[in-house]
Amino acid sequence: MSMKVGIIGYGNLGRGVELAVNVAPDMDLKVVFTRRDPSSLTIASKDVPVANISEAESWKDKLDVVILCGGSATDLPLQTPEFAKFFNVVDSFDTHARIPEHFANVDAAAKEGGNVAVISVGWDPGLFSLARIYSNAVLPQGKDYTFWGRGVSQGHSDAIRRIAGVKNAKQYTVPVQKALDAVRSGADPDLSTRDKHERECYVVLEEGADPAGIEEEIKTMPNYFADYNTTVHFIDEEEFARDHQGMAHGGFVIRSGKTGAEKEHNELIEFQLKLDSNPEFTGSVLASYARAAVRLNKEGKSGCMTAFDIAPAYLSRLSGEELRAHLL
Amino acid sequence: MSMKVGIIGYGNLGRGVELAVNVAPDMDLKVVFTRRDPSSLTIASKDVPVANISEAESWKDKLDVVILCGGSATDLPLQTPEFAKFFNVVDSFDTHARIPEHFANVDAAAKEGGNVAVISVGWDPGLFSLARIYSNAVLPQGKDYTFWGRGVSQGHSDAIRRIAGVKNAKQYTVPVQKALDAVRSGADPDLSTRDKHERECYVVLEEGADPAGIEEEIKTMPNYFADYNTTVHFIDEEEFARDHQGMAHGGFVIRSGKTGAEKEHNELIEFQLKLDSNPEFTGSVLASYARAAVRLNKEGKSGCMTAFDIAPAYLSRLSGEELRAHLL
């Protein structure tokens, strides 16, 4: 029988989850919850109802799992613990520094409700975390490197848009090829912030704004740009609309390890993602972990888990026999 | 308290496991079992006893886990089920086609003994299998590619050495860069055997042997070389001894997937290994799964498992809190 899935939040990520659930033969999307007036929201899945988030609890016995698609800043810290009382839940909480606190809150709520809650699954945290844990376990002597990009940083784009005279802006985080090459050589370089990533900005100015002043303000902005090599391109609205609407992203996790009695052998483990659509890919990861959450709960498990706590077989539709025959 | 570890078999892989166990602060190597006369074998760990494999059962209560380092052709099909009756065991059985049969035999023995047996962990099968299962679960619509090399194929080297007039030989499997590039472009090419890998042979001839005839015999050898672009280099013994003793290997697992309502987005997941020492790296993977086997058995689990059935946290020495704080 198919798993009955609900989605909370219908932005880019919610739409990505919807697509992933709809291609999974073992999952049925049953409802999308929104904070908006449900009648104002049209979703891609024509036959699926939209309900206000305030009604979610009344769906308690009608859903096997709920996938939370809100933001990490303000939505998920409240929503994940709240909904874990009533449902198996999955989120993509990605504020690394606050994960321990989020885990504790969600764990208490999920245990109270007898549900499984899987937090922080996406690609980073998520698949990148898996690359880090496996490569660290296998190569205890070594050094980790994570590079992000080429892809849009929403936070940096927002920071540019807050500057007076800026009409619109997109900021791309770009890994530095020379740094990647050095890491792959096994040289274990010490890399500064500036060495690892560059920042590329595409900016549309308001009429009469001062390009030189704005470029200076961007490049010297503390935390966001001052520690990086930053390039600023001023473009018109037409070019912005044509070339800078994509949601591509990606990155690299590399562990450069040593083995041998004299640590004389380099062993390089590299995991790489190149994504045309960050939200659709993240949605696909969330859907896989939703499958895992339902299965683990059926086995009697409850409480909060991360990708670290879940055996990979739980993510796949295939049986153990099929997995061993075809993917091992 | 440290885990008490035994090793069976002291070839290249056994020595690799020994190194990995000796750098793990939570593991103690307690014994190496050999089929040879124990007094004839000197191992790197000076204070560790060597015992004949026939005495292994008498170590039943003195070891937490035994790591099997024999070959997949004849050793492991017999040894893993035999030892799983008495110990938690880990092996790197890598004959893909016979894994279902091996799994069934080992599972019955491990359940009989109340032990955990982890089979087929190394890099392929092992870490490559993990890359395949995670990327297939996340991207159900897509295509898998596995490339091996650059590295030595023992089987192909042996096949060349069996030719009359050949004194010594090493064969390197080399992934074709053009094929890798095509896969990474998201074009989802259909690749023949010949498209994906080349075979590079370094051959030392016996005095008076016929180079042209031997080159022809290599290049047309069915199964081994006929379906590949093969290059043959004749070298002298000195060069062979100097340049062809390494045990480097590696490879690539790539899944090229599609997302979006019209499958219009490419999502590329790539996992890559570049290993200076194949046996030391494989030994490191085995040691990590030995840790997992002991922990799972302490939780009351028994029976046969693969990398698919084990949550990543079991491989790491770090606690859940440490893992979430540092690697998530």
XYZ file of C-alpha atoms in Angstrom:
656
model
C 0.000 0.000 0.000
C 1.274 3.441 -0.872
C 2.545 5.799 1.799
C 0.242 8.755 2.385
C 2.270 11.942 2.273
C 1.522 15.531 3.277
C 3.568 18.612 2.430
C 3.753 21.746 4.548
C 4.751 24.873 2.623
C 4.491 25.348 -1.122
C 7.466 27.431 -2.209
C 10.249 26.163 -4.480
C 11.109 23.337 -2.083
C 7.500 22.276 -1.603
C 7.080 22.065 -5.371
C 10.287 20.010 -5.588
C 8.975 17.561 -2.976
C 5.655 17.335 -4.826
C 7.468 16.300 -8.030
C 9.542 13.709 -6.157
C 6.518 12.202 -4.401
C 4.629 12.048 -7.694
C 7.353 9.988 -9.416
C 7.587 7.543 -6.480
C 5.276 4.585 -7.208
C 5.026 3.804 -3.487
C 3.907 7.283 -2.381
C 0.663 9.229 -2.696
C 0.469 12.942 -2.075
C -2.682 13.467 -0.012
C -2.603 17.141 1.009
C -0.591 20.339 0.852
C -0.784 22.575 3.927
C -0.285 26.313 3.565
C -0.368 29.367 5.799
C -2.176 31.225 3.028
C -5.875 31.080 2.258
C -6.107 27.578 0.680
C -8.414 28.852 -2.049
C -5.684 31.255 -3.186
C -3.197 28.437 -3.874
C -3.198 26.326 -7.028
C -0.849 23.362 -6.939
C 0.503 21.221 -9.746
C -1.236 18.049 -8.528
C -4.777 18.790 -9.681
C -6.623 16.247 -7.511
C -4.805 16.944 -4.254
C -6.535 19.185 -1.691
C -4.906 22.273 -0.206
C -5.644 22.909 3.470
C -4.749 25.590 5.951
C -1.901 24.659 8.234
C -4.152 25.206 11.250
C -6.152 22.120 10.197
C -3.123 19.838 10.047
C -3.835 18.059 13.342
C -7.176 16.832 12.007
C -5.191 14.863 9.391
C -3.371 12.945 12.128
C -4.718 9.516 11.170
C -4.814 10.130 7.436
C -1.092 10.608 6.730
C 1.946 8.364 7.122
C 4.458 11.195 6.928
C 4.605 14.964 6.563
C 7.444 16.713 4.735
C 8.207 20.191 6.065
C 9.273 22.651 3.387
C 9.619 25.875 5.369
C 12.750 27.901 6.052
C 15.357 27.158 8.682
C 15.432 30.666 10.155
C 11.941 30.876 11.601
C 9.643 28.123 10.230
C 11.305 24.811 11.010
C 12.486 25.526 14.576
C 8.798 25.832 15.511
C 7.073 23.625 12.937
C 9.174 20.460 13.125
C 8.713 19.930 16.892
C 5.051 20.915 16.638
C 4.237 18.473 13.840
C 6.461 15.673 15.182
C 3.898 15.272 17.964
C 1.282 14.175 15.421
C 3.131 12.829 12.392
C 6.296 11.188 11.195
C 8.110 14.219 9.789
C 11.104 15.075 7.637
C 12.798 18.464 7.314
C 15.839 20.037 5.676
C 16.900 22.247 8.611
C 20.247 23.637 7.510
C 21.472 26.090 10.147
C 24.474 23.960 11.110
C 25.190 25.764 14.388
C 21.653 25.245 15.685
C 21.300 21.562 14.794
C 22.008 20.251 18.336
C 19.235 22.458 19.787
C 16.809 21.581 16.964
C 17.587 17.880 17.388
C 16.793 18.013 21.128
C 13.484 19.842 20.613
C 12.360 17.565 17.813
C 13.473 14.423 19.654
C 11.347 15.232 22.706
C 8.285 15.972 20.570
C 8.690 12.911 18.333
C 9.111 10.595 21.323
C 6.030 12.117 22.964
C 4.037 11.383 19.820
C 5.627 7.979 19.119
C 6.783 9.279 15.739
C 9.990 9.273 13.727
C 11.400 12.688 12.805
C 14.268 12.935 10.327
C 15.948 16.347 10.358
C 18.525 18.107 8.216
C 18.256 16.013 5.087
C 18.955 17.668 1.782
C 22.370 17.930 0.221
C 24.253 19.988 2.816
C 23.408 18.957 5.448
C 22.360 15.602 4.012
C 24.306 13.866 1.257
C 27.400 15.985 1.992
C 27.133 14.928 5.650
C 27.075 11.295 4.506
C 30.202 11.856 2.430
C 31.881 13.370 5.494
C 30.918 10.635 7.968
C 31.815 7.693 5.707
C 35.116 9.197 4.593
C 36.080 10.186 8.147
C 35.265 6.716 9.462
C 37.292 5.022 6.737
C 40.220 7.457 6.784
C 40.682 8.579 10.398
C 43.979 10.243 9.459
C 43.146 12.969 6.987
C 41.719 16.347 6.221
C 38.220 17.415 5.102
C 37.401 19.983 2.468
C 33.939 21.180 1.467
C 33.469 23.475 -1.533
C 30.114 24.930 -2.575
C 29.041 26.064 -5.987
C 28.811 27.190 -8.589
C 25.434 28.289 -7.268
C 23.335 31.108 -5.913
C 23.666 32.135 -2.294
C 20.300 33.561 -1.252
C 21.765 35.276 1.813
C 24.459 37.063 -0.181
C 21.998 38.083 -2.900
C 19.725 39.539 -0.207
C 22.639 41.442 1.343
C 23.362 43.164 -1.974
C 19.703 44.005 -2.525
C 19.629 45.830 0.813
C 22.166 48.402 -0.501
C 20.588 51.741 -1.473
C 20.521 52.141 -5.255
C 20.385 48.375 -5.975
C 17.240 47.245 -7.755
C 18.019 43.549 -8.064
C 20.990 41.231 -7.495
C 22.170 37.606 -7.676
C 25.324 36.338 -6.038
C 27.076 33.166 -7.180
C 29.454 31.290 -4.918
C 32.226 29.828 -7.080
C 34.784 27.254 -5.908
C 38.347 28.218 -6.874
C 39.703 25.687 -9.376
C 43.299 26.101 -8.156
C 42.240 25.212 -4.617
C 40.304 22.158 -5.819
C 43.328 21.021 -7.821
C 45.619 21.449 -4.812
C 43.313 19.376 -2.613
C 43.017 16.648 -5.245
C 46.813 16.460 -5.535
C 46.964 15.100 -1.968
C 49.049 18.085 -0.829
C 46.624 18.787 2.063
C 46.886 22.558 1.676
C 45.769 24.973 4.396
C 43.202 27.089 2.595
C 41.873 30.437 3.755
C 38.320 31.561 3.096
C 39.643 33.659 0.206
C 41.537 30.706 -1.270
C 38.492 28.432 -1.499
C 35.636 30.475 -2.961
C 35.088 33.526 -5.118
C 31.924 35.616 -5.163
C 30.394 36.720 -8.452
C 27.694 39.399 -8.281
C 25.205 40.422 -10.971
C 23.572 43.708 -10.034
C 20.777 45.814 -11.571
C 21.010 49.452 -10.462
C 18.243 51.930 -9.768
C 18.153 54.907 -12.115
C 20.945 57.345 -11.202
C 22.747 55.052 -8.734
C 26.554 55.259 -8.444
C 28.214 52.064 -9.741
C 31.662 52.721 -8.272
C 30.266 53.469 -4.818
C 28.012 50.402 -4.828
C 30.804 48.128 -6.070
C 32.993 49.381 -3.204
C 30.175 48.873 -0.704
C 29.659 45.269 -1.859
C 33.335 44.338 -1.899
C 34.022 45.674 1.595
C 30.881 44.342 3.286
C 32.057 42.523 6.419
C 31.288 38.777 6.782
C 29.593 38.625 3.394
C 32.257 39.823 0.942
C 35.278 41.425 2.635
C 37.095 38.083 3.061
C 36.593 36.998 -0.557
C 37.726 37.933 -4.016
C 34.543 39.442 -5.369
C 33.636 40.542 -8.867
C 30.682 42.798 -9.563
C 28.912 42.929 -12.935
C 26.323 45.617 -13.569
C 23.662 44.405 -15.965
C 20.251 45.587 -17.137
C 16.923 44.125 -16.131
C 16.484 42.279 -19.376
C 19.761 40.386 -18.984
C 18.966 39.726 -15.326
C 15.585 38.234 -16.216
C 17.067 36.181 -19.036
C 20.263 34.792 -17.462
C 19.877 34.814 -13.701
C 16.670 32.980 -12.828
C 18.239 29.519 -12.567
C 18.406 27.484 -9.383
C 21.515 25.475 -10.189
C 23.917 24.608 -7.377
C 26.364 21.954 -6.311
C 29.665 21.404 -4.627
C 32.381 19.022 -3.550
C 33.245 17.118 -0.369
C 36.776 15.796 -0.400
C 38.656 13.859 2.235
C 42.366 13.554 1.682
C 43.605 10.745 3.897
C 46.796 8.881 4.655
C 47.450 5.195 5.134
C 50.605 3.132 5.561
C 53.083 2.626 8.387
C 54.701 5.983 7.554
C 51.457 7.574 6.279
C 53.143 7.342 2.903
C 50.009 6.668 0.858
C 47.427 9.263 -0.174
C 43.836 8.103 -0.387
C 41.386 10.583 -1.877
C 37.606 10.299 -1.483
C 35.579 12.826 -3.428
C 31.829 13.361 -3.566
C 30.433 15.832 -6.043
C 27.022 17.248 -6.922
C 26.143 19.251 -10.014
C 22.508 20.234 -9.792
C 20.364 22.046 -12.332
C 17.662 22.505 -9.725
C 18.643 22.827 -6.097
C 15.018 22.700 -4.786
C 14.015 19.725 -6.951
C 17.086 17.775 -5.874
C 16.582 18.659 -2.208
C 12.937 17.651 -2.584
C 14.037 14.273 -3.941
C 16.290 13.707 -0.925
C 13.445 14.636 1.431
C 11.103 12.177 -0.296
C 13.626 9.331 0.118
C 13.980 10.035 3.819
C 10.189 10.262 4.157
C 10.090 6.649 2.961
C 12.705 5.766 5.581
C 10.804 7.564 8.354
C 7.617 5.608 7.665
C 9.441 2.278 7.571
C 11.405 2.943 10.745
C 8.247 3.992 12.568
C 6.512 0.782 11.434
C 9.397 -1.120 13.032
C 8.564 0.585 16.320
C 11.174 3.339 16.269
C 10.463 6.865 17.474
C 12.441 10.047 18.136
C 14.689 12.299 16.108
C 17.216 10.960 13.606
C 19.583 12.344 11.027
C 21.030 10.773 7.892
C 23.733 9.309 10.171
C 21.234 7.113 12.003
C 19.487 5.546 9.021
C 20.756 2.529 7.075
C 20.758 3.259 3.336
C 18.410 0.364 2.488
C 15.541 2.263 4.161
C 15.710 4.943 1.444
C 15.154 2.562 -1.440
C 11.959 1.036 -2.767
C 13.872 -2.124 -3.637
C 13.962 -5.212 -1.418
C 17.151 -6.429 0.233
C 17.456 -9.182 -2.399
C 17.045 -6.717 -5.261
C 19.526 -4.291 -3.743
C 22.158 -7.000 -3.250
C 21.636 -8.348 -6.757
C 21.686 -5.018 -8.608
C 23.392 -2.264 -6.612
C 25.935 -3.978 -4.364
C 37.051 -0.824 26.498
C 38.805 -1.546 23.233
C 37.396 -4.019 20.751
C 39.451 -7.193 20.504
C 40.174 -7.919 16.858
C 41.502 -10.979 15.041
C 42.699 -11.138 11.434
C 42.567 -14.227 9.242
C 45.072 -14.203 6.386
C 48.212 -12.107 6.175
C 48.659 -11.073 2.539
C 48.459 -7.497 1.273
C 44.910 -7.088 2.572
C 45.687 -8.580 5.989
C 48.579 -6.142 6.359
C 46.270 -3.285 5.336
C 43.740 -4.289 8.010
C 46.521 -4.551 10.594
C 47.573 -0.941 9.873
C 43.957 0.270 10.102
C 43.310 -1.539 13.398
C 46.536 -0.176 14.836
C 45.574 3.467 14.155
C 42.092 2.986 15.688
C 42.251 3.999 19.368
C 39.222 1.831 20.140
C 40.602 -1.400 18.668
C 43.267 -3.855 19.772
C 44.705 -6.453 17.444
C 44.873 -9.667 19.474
C 45.869 -12.369 16.985
C 46.632 -13.086 13.340
C 45.535 -16.496 12.048
C 47.392 -18.114 9.172
C 47.248 -21.358 7.245
C 51.049 -21.437 7.298
C 53.240 -22.634 10.137
C 52.811 -19.731 12.618
C 56.527 -19.744 13.435
C 57.280 -18.999 9.766
C 55.283 -15.754 9.772
C 56.592 -12.462 11.128
C 54.000 -9.697 11.357
C 54.428 -5.955 11.733
C 52.780 -5.852 15.178
C 55.623 -7.225 17.305
C 53.618 -8.151 20.406
C 50.705 -9.826 18.654
C 50.680 -13.636 18.502
C 50.330 -15.570 15.248
C 48.251 -18.740 15.444
C 47.304 -21.469 13.034
C 43.836 -21.075 11.581
C 42.913 -24.511 12.957
C 43.106 -23.048 16.481
C 40.708 -20.197 15.757
C 37.727 -21.739 17.535
C 39.637 -21.778 20.835
C 39.731 -17.957 20.599
C 35.925 -17.823 20.592
C 35.573 -15.912 23.861
C 38.697 -13.811 23.459
C 37.742 -11.798 20.356
C 34.962 -9.316 19.594
C 35.338 -9.542 15.827
C 37.382 -11.349 13.184
C 38.291 -9.720 9.870
C 38.650 -12.183 7.004
C 41.345 -11.267 4.506
C 41.290 -14.217 2.136
C 40.334 -14.298 -1.539
C 36.817 -14.363 -2.933
C 37.406 -17.280 -5.303
C 38.031 -20.068 -2.812
C 38.763 -18.722 0.708
C 35.803 -16.577 1.706
C 32.958 -18.793 0.413
C 34.106 -21.387 2.968
C 35.731 -19.273 5.687
C 33.094 -16.604 6.245
C 30.242 -19.036 7.005
C 32.585 -21.201 9.073
C 33.848 -18.362 11.260
C 30.469 -16.597 11.501
C 29.390 -19.478 13.736
C 31.930 -18.436 16.353
C 32.681 -14.755 15.836
C 31.317 -11.497 14.553
C 33.010 -11.372 11.143
C 33.657 -8.966 8.303
C 34.770 -9.810 4.771
C 35.368 -8.114 1.428
C 33.776 -10.797 -0.780
C 33.736 -9.207 -4.220
C 32.399 -11.748 -6.718
C 29.271 -9.731 -7.503
C 27.394 -12.576 -9.188
C 27.795 -14.893 -6.192
C 26.842 -12.395 -3.472
C 23.234 -13.684 -3.050
C 24.493 -17.244 -2.448
C 27.282 -16.057 -0.125
C 24.799 -13.886 1.792
C 22.453 -16.839 2.368
C 25.240 -19.144 3.591
C 26.731 -16.551 5.905
C 23.316 -15.467 7.213
C 22.422 -18.993 8.316
C 25.770 -19.474 10.054
C 25.754 -16.072 11.753
C 22.205 -16.552 13.045
C 23.145 -19.998 14.357
C 26.030 -18.460 16.268
C 24.163 -15.323 17.359
C 26.777 -13.217 15.554
C 26.808 -10.310 13.125
C 28.513 -10.919 9.771
C 29.156 -8.010 7.421
C 30.033 -9.127 3.898
C 31.294 -7.434 0.752
C 32.726 -4.282 2.306
C 35.671 -2.659 0.616
C 35.392 -0.107 -2.138
C 33.615 -2.071 -4.864
C 31.526 -3.661 -3.491
C 31.439 -1.331 -0.488
C 31.756 2.425 -0.828
C 30.825 2.250 -4.528
C 27.710 0.272 -3.565
C 26.813 3.035 -1.105
C 27.193 5.643 -3.841
C 24.899 3.554 -6.050
C 22.159 2.971 -3.463
C 21.992 6.564 -2.194
C 22.043 8.083 -5.671
C 19.443 5.621 -6.991
C 17.139 6.281 -4.038
C 17.411 10.047 -4.465
C 17.229 10.078 -8.261
C 14.876 7.254 -9.286
C 14.864 8.553 -12.864
C 18.410 8.283 -14.122
C 21.296 6.219 -15.350
C 24.247 4.654 -13.490
C 27.828 4.590 -14.646
C 30.738 2.900 -12.889
C 34.305 3.395 -14.126
C 37.324 1.648 -12.629
C 40.910 2.762 -12.636
C 43.477 3.786 -13.283
C 44.607 0.634 -11.509
C 45.959 -2.875 -11.821
C 43.634 -5.731 -12.726
C 45.091 -8.866 -11.190
C 42.997 -11.143 -13.392
C 44.108 -9.473 -16.616
C 47.748 -9.433 -15.528
C 47.520 -13.155 -14.795
C 45.964 -13.805 -18.209
C 48.918 -12.165 -19.955
C 51.426 -14.084 -17.830
C 49.887 -17.358 -18.969
C 50.947 -16.636 -22.596
C 54.020 -18.612 -23.701
C 57.050 -16.307 -23.964
C 55.800 -13.826 -21.319
C 58.022 -13.567 -18.261
C 56.069 -10.938 -16.350
C 53.162 -8.574 -16.956
C 50.977 -5.894 -15.389
C 47.697 -4.714 -16.837
C 46.186 -1.335 -16.008
C 42.488 -0.636 -16.477
C 42.099 2.981 -17.572
C 38.795 4.881 -17.715
C 38.348 6.737 -21.017
C 38.342 10.480 -20.372
C 35.997 11.188 -23.288
C 33.421 8.797 -21.855
C 33.704 10.358 -18.386
C 33.249 13.809 -19.900
C 30.185 12.685 -21.847
C 28.589 11.229 -18.704
C 29.342 14.376 -16.704
C 27.727 16.520 -19.402
C 24.345 14.965 -18.543
C 24.016 13.555 -22.069
C 23.322 10.044 -20.679
C 25.330 8.333 -23.424
C 25.004 4.626 -24.163
C 28.556 3.394 -23.711
C 29.936 0.105 -24.958
C 32.615 -1.822 -23.096
C 35.169 -0.384 -25.518
C 33.953 3.178 -24.954
C 34.396 3.087 -21.185
C 37.784 1.532 -20.452
C 41.140 1.027 -22.140
C 43.652 -1.649 -21.205
C 47.334 -0.798 -20.876
C 49.747 -3.733 -20.684
C 53.401 -3.714 -19.569
C 55.071 -6.964 -20.580
C 58.518 -8.466 -19.955
C 59.383 -11.103 -22.572
C 61.344 -14.308 -22.211
C 64.598 -14.417 -24.187
C 63.818 -14.992 -27.869
C 60.050 -14.512 -27.640
C 58.183 -12.935 -30.578
C 56.824 -9.471 -29.645
C 54.458 -9.112 -32.610
C 52.893 -12.527 -32.054
C 52.450 -11.944 -28.318
C 50.967 -8.482 -28.849
C 48.449 -10.025 -31.274
C 47.655 -12.806 -28.822
C 46.981 -10.311 -26.027
C 44.861 -7.953 -28.113
C 42.624 -10.696 -29.475
C 42.159 -12.635 -26.238
C 38.397 -13.166 -25.832
C 36.649 -11.730 -22.729
C 39.863 -10.199 -21.401
C 41.034 -7.897 -24.214
C 39.185 -8.427 -27.504
C 36.391 -5.987 -26.588
C 38.770 -3.204 -25.538
C 41.263 -0.823 -27.055
C 44.468 -2.322 -25.745
C 48.021 -1.026 -25.847
C 51.008 -3.280 -25.207
C 54.370 -1.944 -24.017
C 57.359 -4.283 -23.941
C 59.764 -3.324 -21.172
C 62.778 -4.888 -19.473
C 62.839 -6.395 -16.008
C 64.544 -3.416 -14.482
C 61.828 -1.013 -15.605
C 59.156 -3.495 -14.539
C 60.623 -3.750 -11.060
C 61.030 0.021 -10.788
C 57.724 1.304 -12.190
C 55.120 -1.432 -11.880
C 55.044 -2.571 -8.257
C 52.445 -0.051 -7.075
C 49.004 -0.954 -5.776
C 47.191 2.223 -6.756
C 43.584 2.012 -7.888
C 40.370 3.980 -7.917
C 37.333 4.772 -9.974
C 34.121 6.699 -10.370
C 30.444 6.055 -9.681
C 28.200 8.544 -11.423
C 24.444 8.776 -11.470
C 22.995 11.123 -14.031
C 19.419 11.825 -13.027
C 16.492 13.920 -14.140
C 14.021 15.976 -12.153
C 11.257 18.402 -13.098
C 7.784 18.003 -14.554
C 9.289 17.457 -18.019
C 12.497 15.835 -16.702
C 14.126 19.045 -17.858
C 16.748 19.274 -15.117
C 19.951 17.263 -14.956
C 21.200 16.289 -11.514
C 24.640 14.703 -11.375
C 25.945 12.748 -8.377
C 29.555 11.643 -8.606
C 31.636 9.612 -6.168
C 35.320 9.208 -6.853
C 38.224 7.328 -5.267
C 41.913 7.850 -6.013
C 43.881 5.370 -3.972
C 47.634 5.014 -3.629
C 47.158 1.690 -1.894
C 44.178 -0.448 -2.761
C 44.805 -3.019 0.041
C 45.426 -0.397 2.729
C 42.271 1.478 1.788
C 40.204 -1.713 1.628
C 41.668 -2.682 5.017
C 40.515 0.659 6.417
C 36.973 0.062 5.185
C 36.977 -3.426 6.734
C 38.143 -2.030 10.089
C 35.285 0.522 10.126
C 32.718 -2.177 9.455
C 34.313 -4.376 12.141
C 33.480 -1.599 14.615
C 29.901 -1.567 13.302
C 29.600 -5.367 13.566
C 30.616 -5.360 17.231
C 28.228 -2.542 18.106
C 25.287 -4.076 16.256
C 25.896 -7.429 17.945
C 25.967 -5.712 21.356
C 22.529 -4.295 20.513
C 21.297 -7.852 20.053
C 21.481 -8.092 16.259
C 22.630 -11.223 14.455
C 22.793 -12.491 10.882
C 24.360 -11.323 7.667
C 24.411 -7.664 6.624
C 25.919 -5.556 3.889
C 26.822 -1.872 3.805
C 23.180 -1.256 2.814
C 21.885 -2.466 6.176
C 24.126 -0.444 8.471
C 23.526 3.158 9.501
C 26.666 5.261 8.951
C 26.956 6.304 12.618
C 27.958 2.716 13.503
C 31.203 3.116 11.538
C 32.448 6.100 13.485
C 34.140 6.284 16.866
C 32.376 9.581 17.533
C 29.181 9.869 19.578
C 25.888 11.005 18.059
C 26.369 14.463 19.618
C 29.885 14.792 18.220
C 28.797 13.617 14.786
C 25.908 16.094 14.641
C 28.094 18.948 15.859
C 31.070 18.331 13.565
C 30.137 16.291 10.492
C 26.471 16.983 9.785
